[in-house]
mmCIF file of C-alpha atoms in Angstrom:
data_model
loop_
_atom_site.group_PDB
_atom_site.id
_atom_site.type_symbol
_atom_site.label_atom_id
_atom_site.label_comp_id
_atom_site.label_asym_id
_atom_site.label_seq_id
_atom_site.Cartn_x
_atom_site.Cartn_y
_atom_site.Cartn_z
ATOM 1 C CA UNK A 27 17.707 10.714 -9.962
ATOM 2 C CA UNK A 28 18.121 7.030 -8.910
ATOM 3 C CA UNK A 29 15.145 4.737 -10.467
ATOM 4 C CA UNK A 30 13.516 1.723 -10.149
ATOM 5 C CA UNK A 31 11.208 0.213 -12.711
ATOM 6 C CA UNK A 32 7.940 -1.559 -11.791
ATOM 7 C CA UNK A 33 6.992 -4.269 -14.269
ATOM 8 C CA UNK A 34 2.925 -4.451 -15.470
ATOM 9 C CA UNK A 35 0.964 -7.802 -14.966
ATOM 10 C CA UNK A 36 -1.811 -8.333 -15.969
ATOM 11 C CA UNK A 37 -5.251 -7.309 -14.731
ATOM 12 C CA UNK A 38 -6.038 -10.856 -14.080
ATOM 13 C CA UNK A 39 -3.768 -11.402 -11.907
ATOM 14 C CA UNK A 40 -4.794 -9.348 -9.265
ATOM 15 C CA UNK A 41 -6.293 -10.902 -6.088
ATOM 16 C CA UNK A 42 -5.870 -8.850 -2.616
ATOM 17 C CA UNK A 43 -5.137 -12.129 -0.372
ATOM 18 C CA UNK A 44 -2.400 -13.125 -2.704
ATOM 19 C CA UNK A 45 0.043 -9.725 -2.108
ATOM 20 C CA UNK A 46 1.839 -11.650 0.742
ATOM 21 C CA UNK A 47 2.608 -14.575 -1.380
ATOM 22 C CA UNK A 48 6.364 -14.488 -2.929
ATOM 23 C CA UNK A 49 5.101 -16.210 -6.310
ATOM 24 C CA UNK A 50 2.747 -12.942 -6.709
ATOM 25 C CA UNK A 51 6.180 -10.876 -6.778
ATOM 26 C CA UNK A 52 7.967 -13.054 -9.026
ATOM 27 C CA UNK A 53 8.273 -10.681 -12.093
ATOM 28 C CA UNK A 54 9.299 -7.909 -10.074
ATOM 29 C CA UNK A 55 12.497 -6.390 -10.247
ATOM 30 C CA UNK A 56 14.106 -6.303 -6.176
ATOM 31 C CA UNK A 57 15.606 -3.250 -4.678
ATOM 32 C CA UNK A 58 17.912 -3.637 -1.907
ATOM 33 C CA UNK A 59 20.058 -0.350 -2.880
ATOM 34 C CA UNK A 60 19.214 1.187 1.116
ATOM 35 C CA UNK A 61 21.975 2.538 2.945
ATOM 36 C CA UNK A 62 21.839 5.050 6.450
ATOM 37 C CA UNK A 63 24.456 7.548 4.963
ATOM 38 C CA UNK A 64 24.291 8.798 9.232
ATOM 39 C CA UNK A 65 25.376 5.537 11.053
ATOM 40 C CA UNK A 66 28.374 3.705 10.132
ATOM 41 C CA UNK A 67 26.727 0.389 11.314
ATOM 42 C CA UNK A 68 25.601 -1.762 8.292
ATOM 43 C CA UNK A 69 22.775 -1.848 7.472
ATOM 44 C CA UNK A 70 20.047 -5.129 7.786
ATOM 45 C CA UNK A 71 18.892 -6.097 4.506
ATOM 46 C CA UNK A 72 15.792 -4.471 3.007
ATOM 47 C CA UNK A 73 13.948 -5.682 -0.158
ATOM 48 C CA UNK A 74 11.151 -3.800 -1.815
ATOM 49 C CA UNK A 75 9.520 -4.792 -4.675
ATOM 50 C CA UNK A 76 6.690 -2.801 -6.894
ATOM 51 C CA UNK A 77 4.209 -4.131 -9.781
ATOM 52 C CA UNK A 78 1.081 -2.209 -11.169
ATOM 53 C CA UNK A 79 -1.506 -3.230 -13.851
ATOM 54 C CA UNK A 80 -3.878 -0.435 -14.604
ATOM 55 C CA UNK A 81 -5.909 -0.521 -11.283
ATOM 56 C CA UNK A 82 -3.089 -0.561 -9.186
ATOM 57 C CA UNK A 83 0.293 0.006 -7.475
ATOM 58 C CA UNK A 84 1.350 -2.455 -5.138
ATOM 59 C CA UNK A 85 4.372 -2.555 -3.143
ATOM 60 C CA UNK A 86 6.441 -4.923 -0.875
ATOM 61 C CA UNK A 87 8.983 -4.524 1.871
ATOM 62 C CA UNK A 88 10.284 -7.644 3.383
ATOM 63 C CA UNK A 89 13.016 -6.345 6.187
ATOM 64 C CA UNK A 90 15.423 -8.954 7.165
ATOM 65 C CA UNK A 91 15.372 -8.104 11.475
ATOM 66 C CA UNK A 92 13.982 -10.134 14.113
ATOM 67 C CA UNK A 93 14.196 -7.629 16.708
ATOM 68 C CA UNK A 94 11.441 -5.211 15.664
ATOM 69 C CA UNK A 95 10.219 -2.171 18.412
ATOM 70 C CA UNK A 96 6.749 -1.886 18.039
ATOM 71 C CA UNK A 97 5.224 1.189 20.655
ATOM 72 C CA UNK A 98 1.494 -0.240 21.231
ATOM 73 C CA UNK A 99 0.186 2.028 24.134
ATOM 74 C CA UNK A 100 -2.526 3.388 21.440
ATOM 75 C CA UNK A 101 -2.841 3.579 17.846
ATOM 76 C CA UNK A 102 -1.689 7.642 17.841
ATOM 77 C CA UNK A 103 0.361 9.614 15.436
ATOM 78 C CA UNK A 104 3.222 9.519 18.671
ATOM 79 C CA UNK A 105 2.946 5.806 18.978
ATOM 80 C CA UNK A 106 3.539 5.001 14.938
ATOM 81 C CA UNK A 107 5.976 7.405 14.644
ATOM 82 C CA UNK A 108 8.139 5.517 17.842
ATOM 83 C CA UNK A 109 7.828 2.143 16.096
ATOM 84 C CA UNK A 110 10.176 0.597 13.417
ATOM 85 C CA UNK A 111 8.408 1.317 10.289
ATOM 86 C CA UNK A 112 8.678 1.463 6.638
ATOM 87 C CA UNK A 113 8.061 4.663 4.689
ATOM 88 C CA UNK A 114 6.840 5.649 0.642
ATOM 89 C CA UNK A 115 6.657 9.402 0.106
ATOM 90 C CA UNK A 116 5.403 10.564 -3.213
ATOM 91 C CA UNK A 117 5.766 13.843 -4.750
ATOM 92 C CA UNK A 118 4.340 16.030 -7.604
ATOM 93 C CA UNK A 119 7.842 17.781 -8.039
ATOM 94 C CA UNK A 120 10.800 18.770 -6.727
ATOM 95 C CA UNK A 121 8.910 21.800 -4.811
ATOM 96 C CA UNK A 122 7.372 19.378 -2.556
ATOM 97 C CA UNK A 123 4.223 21.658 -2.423
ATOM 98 C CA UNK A 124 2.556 19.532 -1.494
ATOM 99 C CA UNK A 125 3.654 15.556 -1.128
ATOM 100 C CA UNK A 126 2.594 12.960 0.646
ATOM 101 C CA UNK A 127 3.335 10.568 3.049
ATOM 102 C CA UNK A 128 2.662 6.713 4.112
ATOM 103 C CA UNK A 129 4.680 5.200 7.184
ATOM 104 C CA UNK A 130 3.279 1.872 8.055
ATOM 105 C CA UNK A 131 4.568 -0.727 10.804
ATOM 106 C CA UNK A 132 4.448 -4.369 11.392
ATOM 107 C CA UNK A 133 0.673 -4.497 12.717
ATOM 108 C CA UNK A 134 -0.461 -2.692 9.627
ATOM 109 C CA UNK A 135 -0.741 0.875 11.174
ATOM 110 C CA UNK A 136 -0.705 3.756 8.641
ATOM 111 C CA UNK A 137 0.286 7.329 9.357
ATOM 112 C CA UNK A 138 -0.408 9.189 5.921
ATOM 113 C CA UNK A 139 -0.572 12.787 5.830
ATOM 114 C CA UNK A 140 -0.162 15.473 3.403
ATOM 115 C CA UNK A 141 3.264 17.490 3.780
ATOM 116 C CA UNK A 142 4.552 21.098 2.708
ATOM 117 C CA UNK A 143 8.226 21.742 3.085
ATOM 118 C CA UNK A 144 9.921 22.834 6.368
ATOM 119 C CA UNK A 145 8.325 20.181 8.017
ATOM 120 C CA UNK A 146 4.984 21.153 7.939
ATOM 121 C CA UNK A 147 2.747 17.808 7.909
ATOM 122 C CA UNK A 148 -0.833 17.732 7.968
ATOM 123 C CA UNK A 149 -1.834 14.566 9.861
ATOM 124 C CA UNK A 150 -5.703 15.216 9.598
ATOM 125 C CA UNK A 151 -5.427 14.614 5.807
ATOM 126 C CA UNK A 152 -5.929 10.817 4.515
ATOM 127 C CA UNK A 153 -5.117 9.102 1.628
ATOM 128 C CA UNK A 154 -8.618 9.165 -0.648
ATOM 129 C CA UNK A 155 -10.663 6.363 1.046
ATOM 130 C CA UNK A 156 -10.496 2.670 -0.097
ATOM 131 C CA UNK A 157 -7.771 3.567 -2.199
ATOM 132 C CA UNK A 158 -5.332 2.221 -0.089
ATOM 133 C CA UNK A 159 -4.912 -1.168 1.272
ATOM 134 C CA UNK A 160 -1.899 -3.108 3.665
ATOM 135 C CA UNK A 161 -1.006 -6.172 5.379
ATOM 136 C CA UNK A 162 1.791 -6.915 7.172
ATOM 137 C CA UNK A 163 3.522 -10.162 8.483
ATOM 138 C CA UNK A 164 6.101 -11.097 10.899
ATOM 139 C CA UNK A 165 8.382 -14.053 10.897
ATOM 140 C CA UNK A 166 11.408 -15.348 12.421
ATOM 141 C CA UNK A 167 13.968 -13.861 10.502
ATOM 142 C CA UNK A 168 11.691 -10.973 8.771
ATOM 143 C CA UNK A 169 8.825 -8.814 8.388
ATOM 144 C CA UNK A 170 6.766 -8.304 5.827
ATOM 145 C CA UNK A 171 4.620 -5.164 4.980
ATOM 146 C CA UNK A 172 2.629 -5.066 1.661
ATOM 147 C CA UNK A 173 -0.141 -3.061 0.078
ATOM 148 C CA UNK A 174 -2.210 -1.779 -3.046
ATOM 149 C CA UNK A 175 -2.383 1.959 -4.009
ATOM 150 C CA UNK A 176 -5.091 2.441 -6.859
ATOM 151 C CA UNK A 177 -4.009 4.277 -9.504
ATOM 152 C CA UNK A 178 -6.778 6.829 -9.779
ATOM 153 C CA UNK A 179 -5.976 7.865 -5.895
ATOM 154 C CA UNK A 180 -2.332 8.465 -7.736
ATOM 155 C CA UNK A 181 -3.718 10.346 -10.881
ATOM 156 C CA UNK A 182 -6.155 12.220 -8.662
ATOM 157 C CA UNK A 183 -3.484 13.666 -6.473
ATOM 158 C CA UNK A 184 -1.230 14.503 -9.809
ATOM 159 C CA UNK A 185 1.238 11.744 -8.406
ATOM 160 C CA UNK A 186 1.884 10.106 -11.939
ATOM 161 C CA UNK A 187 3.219 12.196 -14.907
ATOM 162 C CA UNK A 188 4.084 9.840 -18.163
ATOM 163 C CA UNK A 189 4.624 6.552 -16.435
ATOM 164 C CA UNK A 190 7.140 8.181 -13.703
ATOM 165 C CA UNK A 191 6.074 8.548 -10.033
ATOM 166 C CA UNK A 192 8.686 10.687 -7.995
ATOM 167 C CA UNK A 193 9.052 8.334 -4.706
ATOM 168 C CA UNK A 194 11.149 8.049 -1.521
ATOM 169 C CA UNK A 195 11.906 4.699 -0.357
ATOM 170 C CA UNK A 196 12.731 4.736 3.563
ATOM 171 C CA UNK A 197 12.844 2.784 6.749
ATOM 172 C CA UNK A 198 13.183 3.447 10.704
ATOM 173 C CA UNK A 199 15.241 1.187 12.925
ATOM 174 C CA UNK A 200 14.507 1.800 16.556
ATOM 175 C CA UNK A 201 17.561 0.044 18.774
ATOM 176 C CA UNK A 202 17.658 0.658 22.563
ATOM 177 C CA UNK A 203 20.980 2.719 23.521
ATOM 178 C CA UNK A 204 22.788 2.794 26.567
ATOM 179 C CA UNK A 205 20.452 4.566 28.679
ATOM 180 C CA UNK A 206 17.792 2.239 27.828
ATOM 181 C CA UNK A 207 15.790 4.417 25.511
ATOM 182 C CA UNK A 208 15.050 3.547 21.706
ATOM 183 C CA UNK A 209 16.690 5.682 19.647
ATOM 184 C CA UNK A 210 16.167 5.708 15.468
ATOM 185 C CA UNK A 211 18.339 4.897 12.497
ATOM 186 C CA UNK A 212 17.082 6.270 9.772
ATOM 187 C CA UNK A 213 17.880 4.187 6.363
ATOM 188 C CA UNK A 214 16.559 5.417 2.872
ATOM 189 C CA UNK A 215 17.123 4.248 -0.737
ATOM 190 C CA UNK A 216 18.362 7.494 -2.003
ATOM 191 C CA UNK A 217 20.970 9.630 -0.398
ATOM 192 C CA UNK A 218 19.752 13.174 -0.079
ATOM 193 C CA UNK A 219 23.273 14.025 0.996
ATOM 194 C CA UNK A 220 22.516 15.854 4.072
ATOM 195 C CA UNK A 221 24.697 16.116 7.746
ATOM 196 C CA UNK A 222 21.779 14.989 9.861
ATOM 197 C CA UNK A 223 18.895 12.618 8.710
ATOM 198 C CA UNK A 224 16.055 14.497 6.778
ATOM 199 C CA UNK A 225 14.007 12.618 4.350
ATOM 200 C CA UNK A 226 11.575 15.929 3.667
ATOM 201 C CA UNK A 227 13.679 17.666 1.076
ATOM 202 C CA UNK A 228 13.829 17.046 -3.243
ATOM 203 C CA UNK A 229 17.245 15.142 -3.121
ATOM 204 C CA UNK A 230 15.423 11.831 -1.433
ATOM 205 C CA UNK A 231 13.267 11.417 -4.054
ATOM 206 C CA UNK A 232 14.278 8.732 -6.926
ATOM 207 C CA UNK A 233 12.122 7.830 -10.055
ATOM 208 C CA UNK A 234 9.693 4.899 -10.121
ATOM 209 C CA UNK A 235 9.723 4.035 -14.196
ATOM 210 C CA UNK A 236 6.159 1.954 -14.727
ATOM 211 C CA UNK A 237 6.943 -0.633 -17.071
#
């Protein structure tokens, strides 16, 4: 399994309103391993970055696009899931029975929902309350989508097992095709070596190694 490590801070350093400032990630090691192993078109850069200190996981995706497809008729399961988004599944193990799922967008939208293989999602569950935070930015050149997972929310759903949480890194590009609708490309750190896209299955999981 691919892995990433997240470096520890410390405790002190923790203050919610500084998670979109690039000094606050400064000790983190950057991932931009993400390839669409379905589209030959290459792919815009992605960088996600992860820290924890006891209380915490936090993570940041900064996507290098300026042309982001956001669907805005309501706030609905539909509406999320038709918007470019970034993605962190987390698993207990390879039987994916259950895992779990956070897709979030540019205005700070979450869809999380507990899954069971074969597709079957349960979008009435939600991630244990106040245990998980986000906020988003968009500039010019890039978005920005960052957050805070506590780590008792992680140890209460049996997410964390000797410093190793078993996560999928992903992203959805919606681009407008010919006939004018917006179609996705679906881009993920680990290849689960499949012929169509399909991010629900054991082989897109990698290893995140808490420092």
């Amino acid at each position: 399994m691919k892995e990433y490590h997240v470096e520890i801070i410390d405790k002190s350093q923790k203050n919610a309103s500084e998670i979109m400032d690039p000094v606050f990630w400064k000790k983190a090691n950057c991932l931009t391993d993400f390839t669409s192993p379905w589209n030959n078109h290459p792919v815009l850069k992605i960088e996600f970055r992860a820290l924890w200190d006891l209380d915490y996981l936090y993570f940041n995706f900064q996507v290098f696009d300026s042309e982001i497809y956001i669907d805005r008729k309501d706030n609905s399961t539909d509406s999320i899931c038709n918007s470019d988004r970034v993605e962190l599944f987390f698993r207990k193990n390879e039987k994916l029975s259950p895992y779990y799922c956070l897709e979030m967008d540019v205005d700070a939208r979450i869809l999380d929902f507990e899954a069971y293989p074969n597709w079957n999602f349960d979008y009435n569950w939600k991630w244990p309350e106040k245990q998980l935070e986000i906020q988003s930015v968009k500039g010019q050149k890039s978005f920005t989508v960052a957050g805070s997972i506590s780590i008792a929310s992680l140890k209460e759903l049996d997410l964390i097992h000797d410093n190793i949480i078993e996560a999928g890194v992903y992203r959805a590009k919606f681009s407008k095709d010919e006939s004018g609708n917006y179609e996705p490309t679906w881009i993920t750190w680990v290849d689960p070596n499949t012929a169509e896209p399909n991010f629900h299955i054991p082989s897109s999981f990698g290893k995140f190694i808490l420092k």
